Amino acid sequence: MSTPSRFDRGHTDDLMSFLAASPSPYHAVANAAARLEKAGFQQVRETDAWDATSGGKYVLRGGAIIAWYVPEGAAAHTPFRIVGAHTDSPNLRVKPLPDTGAYGWRQIAVEVYGGTLLNTWLDRDLGLAGRLTLRDGSHVLVNVDRALLRVPQLAIHLDRSANDGLKLDRQKHLQPIWGLGDVAEGDLIRFLEQEAGLAEGEVTGWDLMVHSIEPPSYLGRDKELLAGPRMDNLISVHAGAAALAASASASASASASDLSFIPVLAAFDHEENGSQADTGADGPLLGTVLERSVFARGGTYEDKARAFAGTVCLSSDTGHAIHPNYAERHDPTHHPRANGGPILKVNVNQRYATDGSGRAIFAAACERAGVPWQHFVSNNAMPCGTTIGPITAARHGIQTVDIGVAILSMHSARELCGADDPYLLANALLSFLQG
């Protein structure tokens, strides 16, 4: 049966490849950078002096990437149009002394990162990925994308009440098994050195996390849904990179008089635990990059102030689609649906940064792109989540609007969305970046 869709699935196919190849924030930014380099972007290092040349540029720092395109002839006070996103997802991360075990089982010591749904990590075949730091301070990415680890659930015969309310102890019940035998200190890192083709003892630091090895896939009779890992929030990182590359291509052929904004992608790490990191939205990275861009073009503090005053950020993060089995948990009059287009996220207590002016900006971008869109608000009796939007607005004093794709199973090891929504989001973001 053919897939009924109004849209080309090429974007979603590419998203599936991006998700599968990005098991950690470090892989995600490397893959986003590779896509941007194909569009002509070049990496600039924070330790180097920046010049006034036009074109696409990006900065990598850990699991964060800031990329921007300076059109030919752009004035120093030209405002920015920013797509904000985050690269991290809730998961299980390896502790500093990883080798552990008991009763003949070899295990890996892990810590819970972010607000993950713990039960979704049980009885899954898990891989291991992340960043290795070498003695000279350089980094190597590693991805063991095969069945290496497993967190086994207790048999129901030994816990007859498991189906009446499973309660997991974060310390005792989530340590994955990876073999049999005696525990040997340093085993895991020696194994990863071999996987990465490194000499023994070369690795002195690591940032490692587990991931489900099940690949993304279309789901449903008509394949109108997409199931996969880390949709929160790699959907937005992927869409933002695609939109920035397309915007740069359009800007390169436009006249200087037609260019009103400098398009930017800001994908941060550590959103899931509060954004307070040098690579997080609550750190200085974005502001520093934007300021240096202004000053590199000969701008003054006054130019920077003018640029920031005219800047708008679309903070793109996933939100909740209405759940058919738990409809009472949602607002009774706001029901975001899969394949209904991106959602505008509103909370009057500023858990989201959207106001009426921001709503108009987003509505105009969607209208220009021919993209349908929806509203999201939380049920008054339920606490509202938050994201990088309010942090970005408060830290940098720039207008920010919170949007995203509506999904189910948020913070699960495997999430679900409409297969057309990533494409709709990317088109809305492109329209926004082009002003």
Tab-separated table of C-alpha atoms in Angstrom:
chain	number	residue	atom	x	y	z
A	1	MET	CA	0.000	0.000	0.000
A	2	SER	CA	1.349	3.433	-0.858
A	3	THR	CA	1.854	5.950	1.917
A	4	PRO	CA	-0.865	8.638	1.838
A	5	SER	CA	0.908	11.938	2.453
A	6	ARG	CA	0.776	15.428	1.038
A	7	PHE	CA	4.524	15.740	1.504
A	8	ASP	CA	7.774	14.347	0.227
A	9	ARG	CA	9.136	11.966	2.865
A	10	GLY	CA	12.741	12.756	1.948
A	11	HIS	CA	13.106	15.067	4.941
A	12	THR	CA	11.758	12.450	7.343
A	13	ASP	CA	13.935	9.733	5.793
A	14	ASP	CA	16.958	11.967	6.389
A	15	LEU	CA	15.794	12.651	9.948
A	16	MET	CA	15.717	8.901	10.592
A	17	SER	CA	19.325	8.646	9.442
A	18	PHE	CA	20.242	11.608	11.631
A	19	LEU	CA	18.589	10.070	14.708
A	20	ALA	CA	20.296	6.721	14.193
A	21	ALA	CA	23.707	8.361	13.726
A	22	SER	CA	23.357	10.673	16.748
A	23	PRO	CA	23.281	8.566	19.930
A	24	SER	CA	24.896	11.379	21.965
A	25	PRO	CA	24.931	15.202	21.855
A	26	TYR	CA	28.524	15.035	20.575
A	27	HIS	CA	27.471	12.917	17.610
A	28	ALA	CA	24.448	15.151	16.994
A	29	VAL	CA	26.497	18.336	16.647
A	30	ALA	CA	29.122	16.567	14.522
A	31	ASN	CA	26.387	15.378	12.157
A	32	ALA	CA	24.723	18.804	12.067
A	33	ALA	CA	28.108	20.374	11.290
A	34	ALA	CA	28.702	17.892	8.468
A	35	ARG	CA	25.371	18.842	6.895
A	36	LEU	CA	26.198	22.537	7.176
A	37	GLU	CA	29.662	22.042	5.686
A	38	LYS	CA	28.029	20.513	2.616
A	39	ALA	CA	26.132	23.804	2.352
A	40	GLY	CA	29.403	25.761	2.449
A	41	PHE	CA	29.663	26.559	6.164
A	42	GLN	CA	33.094	26.640	7.789
A	43	GLN	CA	34.096	26.034	11.397
A	44	VAL	CA	35.614	28.942	13.316
A	45	ARG	CA	37.424	28.345	16.585
A	46	GLU	CA	36.669	30.367	19.662
A	47	THR	CA	40.383	30.778	20.378
A	48	ASP	CA	41.067	32.367	16.969
A	49	ALA	CA	40.500	35.967	15.911
A	50	TRP	CA	37.350	36.350	13.799
A	51	ASP	CA	37.261	38.421	10.639
A	52	ALA	CA	34.560	40.278	8.721
A	53	THR	CA	34.160	37.761	5.889
A	54	SER	CA	30.630	36.875	4.891
A	55	GLY	CA	29.224	33.364	4.509
A	56	GLY	CA	28.295	30.453	6.728
A	57	LYS	CA	30.189	29.809	9.945
A	58	TYR	CA	29.790	27.615	12.998
A	59	VAL	CA	31.279	27.067	16.447
A	60	LEU	CA	31.405	23.689	18.181
A	61	ARG	CA	31.738	23.419	21.933
A	62	GLY	CA	31.171	19.979	23.441
A	63	GLY	CA	27.584	18.955	22.678
A	64	ALA	CA	26.551	22.421	21.435
A	65	ILE	CA	26.717	24.116	18.043
A	66	ILE	CA	26.086	27.738	17.089
A	67	ALA	CA	25.919	28.341	13.328
A	68	TRP	CA	25.109	31.510	11.382
A	69	TYR	CA	25.185	32.938	7.889
A	70	VAL	CA	26.418	36.499	7.285
A	71	PRO	CA	25.133	37.807	3.927
A	72	GLU	CA	27.408	39.894	1.755
A	73	GLY	CA	27.087	43.549	2.760
A	74	ALA	CA	25.283	42.892	6.059
A	75	ALA	CA	25.508	45.897	8.371
A	76	ALA	CA	26.982	45.486	11.848
A	77	HIS	CA	23.598	46.280	13.423
A	78	THR	CA	21.685	43.689	11.344
A	79	PRO	CA	19.426	41.732	13.741
A	80	PHE	CA	19.445	37.958	14.031
A	81	ARG	CA	16.749	35.366	13.456
A	82	ILE	CA	17.578	32.411	15.720
A	83	VAL	CA	16.294	28.844	15.774
A	84	GLY	CA	16.988	27.483	19.257
A	85	ALA	CA	17.057	23.783	20.138
A	86	HIS	CA	18.841	21.304	22.397
A	87	THR	CA	20.914	18.231	21.634
A	88	ASP	CA	20.588	16.175	24.830
A	89	SER	CA	17.961	13.592	25.777
A	90	PRO	CA	17.197	11.841	29.086
A	91	ASN	CA	19.081	8.573	29.401
A	92	LEU	CA	21.517	6.561	31.531
A	93	ARG	CA	25.093	7.869	31.699
A	94	VAL	CA	28.270	6.089	32.749
A	95	LYS	CA	29.773	6.928	36.145
A	96	PRO	CA	33.466	7.833	36.695
A	97	LEU	CA	34.231	4.318	38.021
A	98	PRO	CA	32.138	2.273	35.606
A	99	ASP	CA	33.198	-1.317	36.295
A	100	THR	CA	30.928	-3.063	38.772
A	101	GLY	CA	28.926	-6.264	39.202
A	102	ALA	CA	27.911	-9.061	41.567
A	103	TYR	CA	27.317	-12.809	41.716
A	104	GLY	CA	29.252	-13.502	38.534
A	105	TRP	CA	27.555	-10.777	36.491
A	106	ARG	CA	29.650	-7.954	35.053
A	107	GLN	CA	27.807	-4.624	35.041
A	108	ILE	CA	28.332	-0.950	34.196
A	109	ALA	CA	27.642	1.712	36.826
A	110	VAL	CA	25.295	4.360	35.430
A	111	GLU	CA	23.603	7.510	36.666
A	112	VAL	CA	20.154	8.736	35.581
A	113	TYR	CA	20.390	11.833	33.365
A	114	GLY	CA	17.347	14.092	33.166
A	115	GLY	CA	13.728	13.105	33.687
A	116	THR	CA	13.701	9.845	31.798
A	117	LEU	CA	10.900	7.268	31.889
A	118	LEU	CA	12.905	4.646	33.747
A	119	ASN	CA	10.872	1.605	32.759
A	120	THR	CA	11.526	2.233	29.046
A	121	TRP	CA	15.171	1.235	29.552
A	122	LEU	CA	14.290	-2.222	30.852
A	123	ASP	CA	14.808	-5.348	28.729
A	124	ARG	CA	16.134	-3.416	25.712
A	125	ASP	CA	19.275	-4.172	23.745
A	126	LEU	CA	21.485	-1.179	24.427
A	127	GLY	CA	24.589	0.298	22.852
A	128	LEU	CA	27.097	2.739	24.301
A	129	ALA	CA	28.241	6.031	22.806
A	130	GLY	CA	29.783	9.368	23.627
A	131	ARG	CA	33.080	11.199	23.767
A	132	LEU	CA	36.526	9.984	24.837
A	133	THR	CA	39.127	12.519	25.964
A	134	LEU	CA	42.757	11.661	25.288
A	135	ARG	CA	45.920	12.561	27.196
A	136	ASP	CA	46.669	15.445	24.852
A	137	GLY	CA	43.207	16.969	25.454
A	138	SER	CA	41.773	15.980	22.085
A	139	HIS	CA	38.470	14.148	21.719
A	140	VAL	CA	37.372	11.030	19.863
A	141	LEU	CA	33.747	10.017	19.311
A	142	VAL	CA	32.837	6.415	19.985
A	143	ASN	CA	29.651	4.530	19.133
A	144	VAL	CA	29.185	0.866	19.964
A	145	ASP	CA	25.900	0.487	18.093
A	146	ARG	CA	25.220	-3.149	18.791
A	147	ALA	CA	23.701	-5.230	21.577
A	148	LEU	CA	26.255	-4.595	24.320
A	149	LEU	CA	24.204	-3.879	27.442
A	150	ARG	CA	20.844	-4.793	28.961
A	151	VAL	CA	18.957	-3.774	32.096
A	152	PRO	CA	17.038	-6.958	32.975
A	153	GLN	CA	13.692	-6.664	34.696
A	154	LEU	CA	12.832	-8.908	37.625
A	155	ALA	CA	10.651	-11.859	36.589
A	156	ILE	CA	7.013	-11.518	37.585
A	157	HIS	CA	7.336	-14.794	39.507
A	158	LEU	CA	9.589	-12.926	41.955
A	159	ASP	CA	7.401	-9.807	42.111
A	160	ARG	CA	3.726	-10.684	41.749
A	161	SER	CA	2.749	-7.016	42.250
A	162	ALA	CA	4.836	-5.699	39.339
A	163	ASN	CA	1.770	-5.085	37.153
A	164	ASP	CA	0.035	-3.232	39.983
A	165	GLY	CA	2.625	-0.463	40.081
A	166	LEU	CA	6.276	-0.905	39.156
A	167	LYS	CA	8.666	1.054	41.385
A	168	LEU	CA	12.298	1.181	40.363
A	169	ASP	CA	15.184	2.083	42.659
A	170	ARG	CA	17.475	4.331	40.608
A	171	GLN	CA	20.595	2.965	42.281
A	172	LYS	CA	19.845	-0.745	42.549
A	173	HIS	CA	17.632	-1.610	39.603
A	174	LEU	CA	19.106	0.238	36.607
A	175	GLN	CA	22.708	-1.010	36.384
A	176	PRO	CA	23.034	-2.758	32.993
A	177	ILE	CA	24.676	-6.152	32.507
A	178	TRP	CA	27.374	-6.550	29.873
A	179	GLY	CA	28.886	-9.949	30.557
A	180	LEU	CA	29.895	-12.717	32.922
A	181	GLY	CA	32.920	-13.096	35.150
A	182	ASP	CA	34.851	-11.166	37.742
A	183	VAL	CA	34.812	-7.384	37.841
A	184	ALA	CA	38.071	-5.879	36.588
A	185	GLU	CA	38.799	-2.191	37.052
A	186	GLY	CA	39.379	-0.411	33.744
A	187	ASP	CA	37.708	-3.086	31.606
A	188	LEU	CA	35.123	-0.809	30.000
A	189	ILE	CA	37.578	1.899	28.986
A	190	ARG	CA	40.069	-0.652	27.642
A	191	PHE	CA	37.247	-2.132	25.581
A	192	LEU	CA	36.292	1.297	24.218
A	193	GLU	CA	39.912	2.113	23.400
A	194	GLN	CA	39.978	-1.023	21.275
A	195	GLU	CA	36.669	-0.080	19.620
A	196	ALA	CA	38.034	3.372	18.767
A	197	GLY	CA	41.413	2.068	17.560
A	198	LEU	CA	43.313	3.743	20.400
A	199	ALA	CA	46.294	2.557	22.394
A	200	GLU	CA	45.663	1.228	25.901
A	201	GLY	CA	45.904	3.977	28.498
A	202	GLU	CA	45.385	6.777	25.964
A	203	VAL	CA	41.918	7.689	27.306
A	204	THR	CA	41.910	9.770	30.482
A	205	GLY	CA	38.365	11.163	30.431
A	206	TRP	CA	34.961	10.172	29.076
A	207	ASP	CA	31.360	11.292	28.657
A	208	LEU	CA	29.412	8.138	27.828
A	209	MET	CA	25.743	7.171	27.685
A	210	VAL	CA	23.621	4.185	26.722
A	211	HIS	CA	21.165	4.146	23.834
A	212	SER	CA	18.599	1.783	22.366
A	213	ILE	CA	19.974	0.169	19.216
A	214	GLU	CA	16.518	-0.266	17.645
A	215	PRO	CA	16.512	1.999	14.564
A	216	PRO	CA	13.854	4.624	13.826
A	217	SER	CA	10.947	3.341	11.742
A	218	TYR	CA	7.674	4.328	10.169
A	219	LEU	CA	4.711	2.984	12.096
A	220	GLY	CA	1.046	2.314	11.405
A	221	ARG	CA	-1.027	0.768	8.646
A	222	ASP	CA	-0.349	3.695	6.347
A	223	LYS	CA	3.047	4.590	7.811
A	224	GLU	CA	1.797	8.006	8.865
A	225	LEU	CA	3.699	7.858	12.187
A	226	LEU	CA	7.387	7.839	13.078
A	227	ALA	CA	8.864	5.979	16.056
A	228	GLY	CA	12.416	6.533	17.189
A	229	PRO	CA	14.861	7.615	19.874
A	230	ARG	CA	15.882	11.131	20.939
A	231	MET	CA	13.112	12.938	19.053
A	232	ASP	CA	13.191	15.289	22.039
A	233	ASN	CA	14.920	17.228	20.704
A	234	LEU	CA	16.890	16.083	17.664
A	235	ILE	CA	13.800	16.669	15.499
A	236	SER	CA	14.417	20.383	16.059
A	237	VAL	CA	18.211	20.197	15.650
A	238	HIS	CA	17.816	18.412	12.318
A	239	ALA	CA	15.052	20.753	11.100
A	240	GLY	CA	17.016	23.806	12.229
A	241	ALA	CA	20.154	22.698	10.377
A	242	ALA	CA	18.145	22.014	7.215
A	243	ALA	CA	16.396	25.379	7.458
A	244	LEU	CA	19.659	27.268	8.043
A	245	ALA	CA	21.346	25.592	5.075
A	246	ALA	CA	18.386	26.436	2.822
A	247	SER	CA	18.247	29.997	4.151
A	248	ALA	CA	21.962	30.465	3.477
A	249	SER	CA	21.512	29.273	-0.090
A	250	ALA	CA	18.685	31.747	-0.640
A	251	SER	CA	20.617	34.576	1.030
A	252	ALA	CA	23.634	33.997	-1.180
A	253	SER	CA	21.601	34.855	-4.270
A	254	ALA	CA	19.680	37.785	-2.754
A	255	SER	CA	20.627	41.437	-3.018
A	256	ALA	CA	21.850	43.251	0.094
A	257	SER	CA	18.709	45.399	0.173
A	258	ASP	CA	16.560	42.261	0.500
A	259	LEU	CA	18.412	40.912	3.550
A	260	SER	CA	16.808	41.894	6.832
A	261	PHE	CA	18.249	39.278	9.199
A	262	ILE	CA	21.246	37.061	9.889
A	263	PRO	CA	19.931	33.478	10.273
A	264	VAL	CA	21.274	31.465	13.232
A	265	LEU	CA	20.996	27.941	14.618
A	266	ALA	CA	21.718	27.590	18.349
A	267	ALA	CA	21.594	23.980	19.548
A	268	PHE	CA	22.521	23.685	23.224
A	269	ASP	CA	23.417	20.788	25.498
A	270	HIS	CA	22.141	20.070	29.015
A	271	GLU	CA	18.584	21.381	28.590
A	272	GLU	CA	17.251	18.262	30.289
A	273	ASN	CA	18.947	19.128	33.578
A	274	GLY	CA	18.491	22.889	33.692
A	275	SER	CA	20.777	24.379	31.003
A	276	GLN	CA	23.327	25.588	33.559
A	277	ALA	CA	26.520	24.628	31.747
A	278	ASP	CA	29.047	26.304	29.485
A	279	THR	CA	27.273	24.532	26.616
A	280	GLY	CA	23.779	25.208	27.963
A	281	ALA	CA	21.271	27.918	27.099
A	282	ASP	CA	21.849	29.512	30.499
A	283	GLY	CA	25.551	29.933	29.705
A	284	PRO	CA	27.194	32.768	27.750
A	285	LEU	CA	27.874	30.834	24.529
A	286	LEU	CA	25.112	32.269	22.314
A	287	GLY	CA	25.555	35.847	23.495
A	288	THR	CA	29.318	35.670	23.044
A	289	VAL	CA	29.047	34.310	19.504
A	290	LEU	CA	26.503	36.931	18.438
A	291	GLU	CA	28.546	39.761	19.976
A	292	ARG	CA	31.741	38.590	18.296
A	293	SER	CA	29.908	38.428	14.974
A	294	VAL	CA	28.836	42.056	15.381
A	295	PHE	CA	32.287	43.227	16.460
A	296	ALA	CA	34.066	41.248	13.723
A	297	ARG	CA	32.067	43.260	11.183
A	298	GLY	CA	33.354	46.492	12.716
A	299	GLY	CA	30.381	47.021	14.990
A	300	THR	CA	30.252	48.918	18.259
A	301	TYR	CA	28.368	48.298	21.490
A	302	GLU	CA	25.594	50.475	20.036
A	303	ASP	CA	25.441	48.220	16.955
A	304	LYS	CA	25.225	45.149	19.191
A	305	ALA	CA	22.398	46.704	21.217
A	306	ARG	CA	20.507	47.573	18.028
A	307	ALA	CA	21.013	44.072	16.633
A	308	PHE	CA	19.782	42.375	19.808
A	309	ALA	CA	16.771	44.703	20.044
A	310	GLY	CA	15.594	43.519	16.627
A	311	THR	CA	16.427	39.847	17.170
A	312	VAL	CA	13.805	37.103	17.490
A	313	CYS	CA	14.361	33.484	18.586
A	314	LEU	CA	12.089	30.551	17.833
A	315	SER	CA	12.825	28.089	20.630
A	316	SER	CA	11.933	24.761	19.038
A	317	ASP	CA	11.400	21.824	21.393
A	318	THR	CA	8.968	18.938	21.373
A	319	GLY	CA	5.601	19.194	23.149
A	320	HIS	CA	2.788	16.860	24.043
A	321	ALA	CA	0.329	15.538	21.481
A	322	ILE	CA	-3.015	14.625	22.994
A	323	HIS	CA	-2.830	11.058	24.292
A	324	PRO	CA	-5.877	8.933	23.424
A	325	ASN	CA	-5.536	6.851	26.606
A	326	TYR	CA	-5.000	9.796	28.965
A	327	ALA	CA	-7.041	12.642	27.471
A	328	GLU	CA	-7.929	13.906	30.963
A	329	ARG	CA	-4.296	14.908	31.503
A	330	HIS	CA	-4.519	17.491	28.712
A	331	ASP	CA	-6.245	20.858	28.521
A	332	PRO	CA	-9.901	20.231	27.558
A	333	THR	CA	-9.883	22.751	24.673
A	334	HIS	CA	-6.315	22.418	23.296
A	335	HIS	CA	-5.677	19.090	21.561
A	336	PRO	CA	-2.483	19.053	19.445
A	337	ARG	CA	-2.593	16.180	16.983
A	338	ALA	CA	0.043	14.252	15.081
A	339	ASN	CA	0.584	15.601	11.542
A	340	GLY	CA	-1.315	18.751	12.476
A	341	GLY	CA	1.776	20.924	12.099
A	342	PRO	CA	4.054	22.538	14.702
A	343	ILE	CA	2.629	23.714	18.007
A	344	LEU	CA	2.818	27.180	19.548
A	345	LYS	CA	3.526	26.673	23.266
A	346	VAL	CA	1.984	29.156	25.693
A	347	ASN	CA	2.168	29.488	29.475
A	348	VAL	CA	1.213	32.749	31.184
A	349	ASN	CA	3.610	31.985	34.060
A	350	GLN	CA	6.508	32.123	31.617
A	351	ARG	CA	7.376	28.459	31.589
A	352	TYR	CA	7.237	29.238	27.875
A	353	ALA	CA	8.304	32.657	26.561
A	354	THR	CA	5.535	33.120	23.963
A	355	ASP	CA	3.380	36.248	24.076
A	356	GLY	CA	0.850	37.715	21.638
A	357	SER	CA	3.520	39.497	19.620
A	358	GLY	CA	5.490	36.272	19.282
A	359	ARG	CA	2.338	34.432	18.259
A	360	ALA	CA	1.928	36.883	15.371
A	361	ILE	CA	5.524	36.320	14.215
A	362	PHE	CA	5.092	32.554	14.233
A	363	ALA	CA	1.678	32.706	12.555
A	364	ALA	CA	3.106	34.890	9.782
A	365	ALA	CA	6.004	32.468	9.180
A	366	CYS	CA	3.621	29.497	8.958
A	367	GLU	CA	1.268	31.404	6.668
A	368	ARG	CA	4.080	32.297	4.264
A	369	ALA	CA	5.187	28.656	4.213
A	370	GLY	CA	1.673	27.243	3.873
A	371	VAL	CA	2.204	25.256	7.079
A	372	PRO	CA	-0.688	24.451	9.458
A	373	TRP	CA	-0.028	25.024	13.143
A	374	GLN	CA	-1.604	24.319	16.526
A	375	HIS	CA	-1.736	25.646	20.089
A	376	PHE	CA	-0.469	23.925	23.227
A	377	VAL	CA	-1.216	24.869	26.830
A	378	SER	CA	-1.073	22.653	29.906
A	379	ASN	CA	-4.080	21.520	31.889
A	380	ASN	CA	-4.420	23.978	34.799
A	381	ALA	CA	-4.256	21.081	37.262
A	382	MET	CA	-0.959	19.811	35.845
A	383	PRO	CA	2.500	21.389	36.215
A	384	CYS	CA	3.877	22.839	32.992
A	385	GLY	CA	7.284	21.873	31.705
A	386	THR	CA	9.759	24.393	30.379
A	387	THR	CA	12.577	24.648	27.881
A	388	ILE	CA	15.315	26.983	26.632
A	389	GLY	CA	12.879	29.714	25.540
A	390	PRO	CA	12.451	31.622	28.819
A	391	ILE	CA	16.168	31.206	29.583
A	392	THR	CA	17.170	32.630	26.201
A	393	ALA	CA	14.770	35.547	26.525
A	394	ALA	CA	15.888	36.468	30.040
A	395	ARG	CA	19.618	35.975	29.559
A	396	HIS	CA	19.987	37.868	26.289
A	397	GLY	CA	17.007	40.229	26.355
A	398	ILE	CA	15.729	39.022	22.986
A	399	GLN	CA	12.165	38.242	21.974
A	400	THR	CA	11.572	34.495	22.115
A	401	VAL	CA	8.706	32.272	20.981
A	402	ASP	CA	8.356	28.631	22.080
A	403	ILE	CA	7.235	26.127	19.455
A	404	GLY	CA	7.834	22.478	18.556
A	405	VAL	CA	6.502	19.181	17.250
A	406	ALA	CA	3.791	17.342	19.188
A	407	ILE	CA	4.867	13.833	20.235
A	408	LEU	CA	3.813	10.940	22.470
A	409	SER	CA	6.014	9.099	24.986
A	410	MET	CA	8.202	12.142	25.659
A	411	HIS	CA	11.366	11.208	27.601
A	412	SER	CA	10.963	7.537	26.738
A	413	ALA	CA	13.856	5.617	25.221
A	414	ARG	CA	11.651	5.591	22.109
A	415	GLU	CA	9.188	8.337	21.197
A	416	LEU	CA	6.412	8.794	18.603
A	417	CYS	CA	5.351	11.613	16.273
A	418	GLY	CA	3.507	12.209	13.019
A	419	ALA	CA	5.748	11.395	10.046
A	420	ASP	CA	4.886	14.667	8.274
A	421	ASP	CA	5.440	16.984	11.245
A	422	PRO	CA	9.271	17.181	11.008
A	423	TYR	CA	8.941	18.384	7.399
A	424	LEU	CA	6.288	20.934	8.369
A	425	LEU	CA	8.511	22.204	11.189
A	426	ALA	CA	11.505	22.614	8.883
A	427	ASN	CA	9.461	24.639	6.415
A	428	ALA	CA	8.104	26.886	9.163
A	429	LEU	CA	11.647	27.449	10.454
A	430	LEU	CA	12.928	28.301	6.965
A	431	SER	CA	10.138	30.818	6.491
A	432	PHE	CA	10.979	32.375	9.881
A	433	LEU	CA	14.705	32.623	9.137
A	434	GLN	CA	14.000	34.350	5.852
A	435	GLY	CA	11.795	36.916	7.612
